[in-house]
Coordinates of C-alpha atoms in Angstrom, one line a residue:
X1351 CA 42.9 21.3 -26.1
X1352 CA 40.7 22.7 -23.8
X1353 CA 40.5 21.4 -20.4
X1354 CA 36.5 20.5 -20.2
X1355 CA 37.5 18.2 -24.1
X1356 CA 39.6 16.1 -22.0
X1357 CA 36.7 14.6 -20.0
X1358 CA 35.5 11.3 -20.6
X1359 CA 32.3 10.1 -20.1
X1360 CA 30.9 12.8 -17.2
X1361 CA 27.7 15.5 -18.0
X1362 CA 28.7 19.2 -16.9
X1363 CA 25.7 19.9 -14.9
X1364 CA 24.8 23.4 -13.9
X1365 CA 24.2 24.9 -10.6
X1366 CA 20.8 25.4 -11.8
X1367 CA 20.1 21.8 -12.7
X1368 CA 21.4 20.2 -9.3
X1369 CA 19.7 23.2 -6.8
X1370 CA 16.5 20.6 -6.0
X1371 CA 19.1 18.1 -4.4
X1372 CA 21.4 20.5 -2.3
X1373 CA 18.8 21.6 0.6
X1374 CA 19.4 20.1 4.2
X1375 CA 16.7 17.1 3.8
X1376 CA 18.9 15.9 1.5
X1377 CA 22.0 16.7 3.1
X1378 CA 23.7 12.6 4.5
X1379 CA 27.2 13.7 5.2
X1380 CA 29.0 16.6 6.6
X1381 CA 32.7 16.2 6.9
X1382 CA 35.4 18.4 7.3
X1383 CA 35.9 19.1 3.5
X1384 CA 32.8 18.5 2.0
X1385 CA 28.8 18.3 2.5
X1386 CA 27.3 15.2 0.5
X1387 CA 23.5 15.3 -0.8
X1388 CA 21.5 12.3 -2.2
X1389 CA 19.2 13.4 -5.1
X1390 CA 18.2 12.4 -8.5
X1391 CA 19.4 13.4 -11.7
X1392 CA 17.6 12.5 -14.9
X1393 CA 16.2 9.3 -13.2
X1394 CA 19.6 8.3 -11.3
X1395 CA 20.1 8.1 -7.7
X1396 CA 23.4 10.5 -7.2
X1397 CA 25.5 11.7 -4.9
X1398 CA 26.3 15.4 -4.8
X1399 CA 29.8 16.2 -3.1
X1400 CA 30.6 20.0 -2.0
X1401 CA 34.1 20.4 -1.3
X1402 CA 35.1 23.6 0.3
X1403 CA 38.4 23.1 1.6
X1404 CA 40.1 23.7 -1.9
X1405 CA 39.3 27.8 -1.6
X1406 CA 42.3 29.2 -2.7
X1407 CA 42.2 26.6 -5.9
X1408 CA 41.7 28.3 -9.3
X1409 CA 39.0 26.8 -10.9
X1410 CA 41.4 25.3 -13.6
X1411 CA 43.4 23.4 -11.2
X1412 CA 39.4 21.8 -9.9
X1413 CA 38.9 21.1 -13.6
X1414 CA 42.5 19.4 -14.2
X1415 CA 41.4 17.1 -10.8
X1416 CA 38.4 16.1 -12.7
X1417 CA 39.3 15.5 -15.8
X1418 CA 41.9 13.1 -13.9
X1419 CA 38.8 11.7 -11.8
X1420 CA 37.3 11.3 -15.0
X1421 CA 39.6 8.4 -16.5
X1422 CA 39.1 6.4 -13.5
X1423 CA 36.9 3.3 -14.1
X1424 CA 36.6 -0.1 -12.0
X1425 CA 33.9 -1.5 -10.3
X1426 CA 35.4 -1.1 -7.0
X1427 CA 35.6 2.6 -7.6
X1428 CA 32.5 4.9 -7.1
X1429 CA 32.1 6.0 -10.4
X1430 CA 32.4 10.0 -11.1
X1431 CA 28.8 10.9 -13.1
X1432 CA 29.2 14.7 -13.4
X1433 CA 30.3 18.1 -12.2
X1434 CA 29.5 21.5 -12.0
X1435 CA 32.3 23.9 -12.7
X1436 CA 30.3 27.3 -12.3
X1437 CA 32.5 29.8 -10.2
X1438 CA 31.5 29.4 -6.5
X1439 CA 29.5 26.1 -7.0
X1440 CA 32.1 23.5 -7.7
X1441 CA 30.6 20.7 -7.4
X1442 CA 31.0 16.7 -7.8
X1443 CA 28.1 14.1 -8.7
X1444 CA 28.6 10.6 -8.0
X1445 CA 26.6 7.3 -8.2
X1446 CA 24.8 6.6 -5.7
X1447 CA 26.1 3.7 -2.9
X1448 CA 23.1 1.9 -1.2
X1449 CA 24.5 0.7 2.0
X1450 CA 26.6 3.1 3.6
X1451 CA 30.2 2.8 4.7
X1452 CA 32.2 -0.4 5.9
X1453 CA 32.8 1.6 8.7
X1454 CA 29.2 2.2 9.7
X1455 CA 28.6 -1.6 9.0
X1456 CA 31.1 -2.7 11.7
X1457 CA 30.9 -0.7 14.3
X1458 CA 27.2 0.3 14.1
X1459 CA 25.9 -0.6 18.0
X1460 CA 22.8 -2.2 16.8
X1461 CA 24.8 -4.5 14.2
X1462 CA 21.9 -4.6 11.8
X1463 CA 23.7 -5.9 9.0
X1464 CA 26.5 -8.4 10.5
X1465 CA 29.2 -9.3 7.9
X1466 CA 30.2 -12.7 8.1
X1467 CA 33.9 -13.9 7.3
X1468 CA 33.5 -14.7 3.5
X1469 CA 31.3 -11.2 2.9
X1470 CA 34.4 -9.4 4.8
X1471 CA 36.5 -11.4 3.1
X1472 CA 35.5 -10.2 -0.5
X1473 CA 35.1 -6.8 0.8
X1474 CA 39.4 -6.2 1.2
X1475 CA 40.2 -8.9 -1.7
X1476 CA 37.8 -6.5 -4.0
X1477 CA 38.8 -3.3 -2.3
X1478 CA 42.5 -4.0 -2.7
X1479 CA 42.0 -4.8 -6.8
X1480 CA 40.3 -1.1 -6.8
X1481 CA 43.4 0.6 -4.7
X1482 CA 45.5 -1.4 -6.8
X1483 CA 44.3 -0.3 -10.1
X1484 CA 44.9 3.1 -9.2
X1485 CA 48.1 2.4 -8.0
X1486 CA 49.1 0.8 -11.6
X1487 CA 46.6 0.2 -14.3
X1488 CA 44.5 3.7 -14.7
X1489 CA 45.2 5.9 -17.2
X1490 CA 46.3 8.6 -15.1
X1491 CA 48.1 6.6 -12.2
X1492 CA 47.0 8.3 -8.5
X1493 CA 47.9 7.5 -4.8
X1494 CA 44.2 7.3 -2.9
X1495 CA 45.5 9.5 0.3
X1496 CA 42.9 9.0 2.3
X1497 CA 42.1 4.5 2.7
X1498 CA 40.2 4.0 5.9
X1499 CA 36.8 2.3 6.4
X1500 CA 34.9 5.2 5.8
X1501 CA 35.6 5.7 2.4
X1502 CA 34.7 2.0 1.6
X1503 CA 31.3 2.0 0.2
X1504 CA 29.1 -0.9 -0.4
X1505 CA 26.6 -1.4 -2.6
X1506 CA 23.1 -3.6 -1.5
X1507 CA 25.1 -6.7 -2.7
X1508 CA 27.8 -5.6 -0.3
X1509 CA 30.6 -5.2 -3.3
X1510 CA 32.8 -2.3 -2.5
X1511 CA 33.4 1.1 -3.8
X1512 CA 36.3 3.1 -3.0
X1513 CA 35.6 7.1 -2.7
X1514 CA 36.8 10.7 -2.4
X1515 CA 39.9 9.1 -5.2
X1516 CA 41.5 11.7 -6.3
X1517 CA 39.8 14.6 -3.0
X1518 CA 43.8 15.1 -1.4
X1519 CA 44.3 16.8 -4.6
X1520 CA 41.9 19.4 -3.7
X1521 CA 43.1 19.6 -0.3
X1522 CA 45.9 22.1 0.7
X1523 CA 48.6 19.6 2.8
X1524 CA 50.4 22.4 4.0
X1525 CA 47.7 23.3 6.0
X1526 CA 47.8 21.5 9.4
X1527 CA 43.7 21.9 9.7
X1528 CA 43.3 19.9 7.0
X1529 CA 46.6 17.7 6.6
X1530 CA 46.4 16.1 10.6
X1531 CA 43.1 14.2 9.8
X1532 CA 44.0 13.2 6.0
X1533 CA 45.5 9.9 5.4
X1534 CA 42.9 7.6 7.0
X1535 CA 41.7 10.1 9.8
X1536 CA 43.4 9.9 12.9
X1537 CA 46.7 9.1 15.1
X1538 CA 45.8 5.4 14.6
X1539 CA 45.8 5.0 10.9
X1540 CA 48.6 7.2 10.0
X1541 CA 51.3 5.7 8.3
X1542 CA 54.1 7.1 10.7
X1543 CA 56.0 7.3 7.6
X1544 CA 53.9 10.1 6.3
X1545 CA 54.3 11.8 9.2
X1546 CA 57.9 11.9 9.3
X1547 CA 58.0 12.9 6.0
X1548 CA 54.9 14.6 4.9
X1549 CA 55.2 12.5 1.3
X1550 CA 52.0 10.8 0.3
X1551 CA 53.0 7.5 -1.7
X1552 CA 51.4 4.2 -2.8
X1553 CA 53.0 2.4 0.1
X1554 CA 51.1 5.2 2.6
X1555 CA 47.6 3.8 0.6
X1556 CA 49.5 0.5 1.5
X1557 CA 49.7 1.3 5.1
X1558 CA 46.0 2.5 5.4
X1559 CA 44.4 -0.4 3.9
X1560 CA 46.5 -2.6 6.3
X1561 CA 44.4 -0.7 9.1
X1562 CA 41.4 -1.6 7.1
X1563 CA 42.2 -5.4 7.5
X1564 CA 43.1 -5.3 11.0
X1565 CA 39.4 -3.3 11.5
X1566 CA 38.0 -6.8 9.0
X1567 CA 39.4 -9.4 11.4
X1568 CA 39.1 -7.8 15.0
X1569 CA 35.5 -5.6 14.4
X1570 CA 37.3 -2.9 16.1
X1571 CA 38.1 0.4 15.4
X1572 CA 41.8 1.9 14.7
X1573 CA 41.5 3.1 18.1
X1574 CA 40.0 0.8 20.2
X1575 CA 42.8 0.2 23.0
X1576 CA 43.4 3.8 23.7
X1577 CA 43.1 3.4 26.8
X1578 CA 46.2 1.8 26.7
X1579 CA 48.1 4.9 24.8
X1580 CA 48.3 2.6 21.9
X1581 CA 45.7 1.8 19.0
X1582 CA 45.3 -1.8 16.9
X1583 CA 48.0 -1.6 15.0
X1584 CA 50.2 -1.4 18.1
X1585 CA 48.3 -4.5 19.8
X1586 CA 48.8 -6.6 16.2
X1587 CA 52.1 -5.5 15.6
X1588 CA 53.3 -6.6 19.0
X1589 CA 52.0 -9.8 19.3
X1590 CA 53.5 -10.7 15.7
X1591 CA 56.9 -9.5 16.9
X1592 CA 56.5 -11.8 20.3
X1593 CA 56.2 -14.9 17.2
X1594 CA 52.8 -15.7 18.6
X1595 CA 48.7 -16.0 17.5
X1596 CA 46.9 -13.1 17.3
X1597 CA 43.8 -15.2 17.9
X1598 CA 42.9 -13.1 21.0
X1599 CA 42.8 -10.2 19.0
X1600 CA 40.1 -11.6 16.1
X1601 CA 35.9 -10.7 16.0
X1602 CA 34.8 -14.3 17.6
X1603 CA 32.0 -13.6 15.8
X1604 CA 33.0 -14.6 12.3
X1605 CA 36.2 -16.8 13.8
X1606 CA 33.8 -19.8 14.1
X1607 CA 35.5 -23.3 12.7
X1608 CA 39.5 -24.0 12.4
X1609 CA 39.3 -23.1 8.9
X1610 CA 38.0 -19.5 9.6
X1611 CA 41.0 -18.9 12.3
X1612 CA 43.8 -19.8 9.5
X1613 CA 42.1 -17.5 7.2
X1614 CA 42.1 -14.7 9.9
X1615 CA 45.6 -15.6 10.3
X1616 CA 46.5 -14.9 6.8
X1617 CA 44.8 -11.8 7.1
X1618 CA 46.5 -10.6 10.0
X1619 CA 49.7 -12.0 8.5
X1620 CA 49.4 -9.7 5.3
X1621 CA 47.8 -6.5 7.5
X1622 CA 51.4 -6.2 9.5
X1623 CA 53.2 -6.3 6.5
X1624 CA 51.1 -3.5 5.3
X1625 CA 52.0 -1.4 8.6
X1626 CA 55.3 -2.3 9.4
X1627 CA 57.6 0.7 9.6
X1628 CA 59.9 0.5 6.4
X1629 CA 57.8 1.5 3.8
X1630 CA 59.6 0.6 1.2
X1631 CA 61.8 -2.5 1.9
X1632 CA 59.1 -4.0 4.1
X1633 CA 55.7 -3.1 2.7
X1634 CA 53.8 -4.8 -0.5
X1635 CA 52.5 -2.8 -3.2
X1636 CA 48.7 -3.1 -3.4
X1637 CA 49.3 -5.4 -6.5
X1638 CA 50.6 -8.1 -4.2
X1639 CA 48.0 -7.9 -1.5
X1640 CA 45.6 -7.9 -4.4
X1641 CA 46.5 -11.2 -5.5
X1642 CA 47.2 -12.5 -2.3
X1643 CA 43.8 -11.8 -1.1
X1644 CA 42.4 -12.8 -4.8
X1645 CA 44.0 -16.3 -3.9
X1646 CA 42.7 -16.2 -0.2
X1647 CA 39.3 -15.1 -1.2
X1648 CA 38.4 -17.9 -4.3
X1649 CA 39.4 -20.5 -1.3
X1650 CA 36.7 -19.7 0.8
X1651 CA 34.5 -19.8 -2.7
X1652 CA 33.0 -23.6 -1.9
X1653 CA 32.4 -22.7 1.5
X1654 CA 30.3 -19.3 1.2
X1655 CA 26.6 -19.8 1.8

């Protein structure tokens, strides 16, 4: 069967019919492997990704990554609309996600839209069911590669979408460029098991996400203590080794009544078993933080305003 059969449920746009969007008014994200344009297509917001890390790809090996991209569906997944596969114009349409990134949302200086503890809450509890659907219930089963904040979308009711699945795949790892800011970004939110190895697993999605909740509970970035030569996960980690609170460490913001704090403990309690340094012994698949954050989350259900 040919390659372009196998796709399910995307349009094969040409470079023709996506031209009005990719012009540098549209243009609301440059990264280092791709520029993202918002545009319309047939009436639909979208999202059009330009990768151009993946240059010495064939075009086949582009169209096999799609057609994997293509099975993926879950409603904390941005959802893959379309591609163009024209020679020198790969391209990837998405849907369009309203409200930016989680990690513009919590660290933005002016704080327009606060999250409080239930809304962040939801946001890992439904971002976890989406990493752990990939993980073990898609069709064509994928490790993420690259969990961080950034690539947590949300939509105007705040629900979560997970993006770039399936971009590592487009990515050369060999490369140190390109390889040294995959897997969540920077020094801070790389599993050190990755870097020993150079092996991208579930349990380094695992690892990620954990940095994700630590950035939830503390509203500060992976980084934040570098001043100290060591980054949140170091502070977390330490403090749960020393068999104490890591109530110091929490946004005060959203910590406000006793009820919030043991919630925020849980949180950090399944966070460091996401980081901790044996990957496999130690760490939980994404299945069980799902459910233990499915569990955590329909708790706070009577209290959310």
């Amino acid at each position: 069967m040919h390659t372009l059969e196998k796709l399910h449920n995307i349009k094969i746009f040409t470079k023709e019919e996506l031209k009005p969007i990719i012009n540098s008014t549209n243009l609301i994200g440059r990264g280092v492997f791709s520029h993202v344009y918002k545009g319309y297509v047939d009436n639909t917001q979208v999202a059009v990704k330009i990768p151009f890390t993946y240059s010495s790809l064939q075009n086949l090996e582009f169209e096999n990554q799609v057609v994997i991209m293509s099975q993926v569906s879950h409603k904390n997944i941005v959802r893959l609309i379309g591609c163009c596969l024209e020679a020198g114009s790969l391209m990837l349409v998405y849907e369009f996600v309203s409200n930016g990134s989680l990690d513009e949302i919590l660290h933005s200086r002016d704080k327009v839209m606060p999250l409080n503890l239930d809304v962040r809450l939801n946001i890992v509890a439904e971002s976890a069911q989406g990493l752990a659907y990939l993980h073990s219930q898609a069709r064509a089963k994928t490790v993420h590669g690259d969990v961080k904040s950034a690539n947590i979308l949300l939509d105007d009711d705040f629900v979560p979408k997970i993006s770039d699945v399936g971009i590592t795949k487009l990515i050369d790892l060999s490369d140190w460029r390109y390889s040294s800011i995959l897997v969540g970004g920077g020094s801070y939110i790389r599993d050190p098991v990755y870097v020993q190895t150079g092996m991208l697993t579930e349990k380094t999605d695992v690892y990620c996400f954990g940095i994700v909740i630590l950035e939830v509970i503390s509203g500060k970035k992976p980084n934040h203590y570098d001043d100290s030569s060591c980054g949140l996960a170091t502070r977390f980690l330490d403090v749960h080794k020393e068999g104490k609170k890591a109530t110091h460490l929490f946004d005060m913001d959203i910590a406000v009544t006793a009820g919030d704090l043991e919630i925020l403990g849980h949180l950090a309690e399944i966070a460091v078993e996401c980081i901790n340094f044996d990957a496999d012994q130690q760490r939980p698949t994404m299945t069980d933080v799902a459910e233990r954050l499915l569990i955590l989350n329909r708790s706070r259900r009577p209290q959310a305003v």
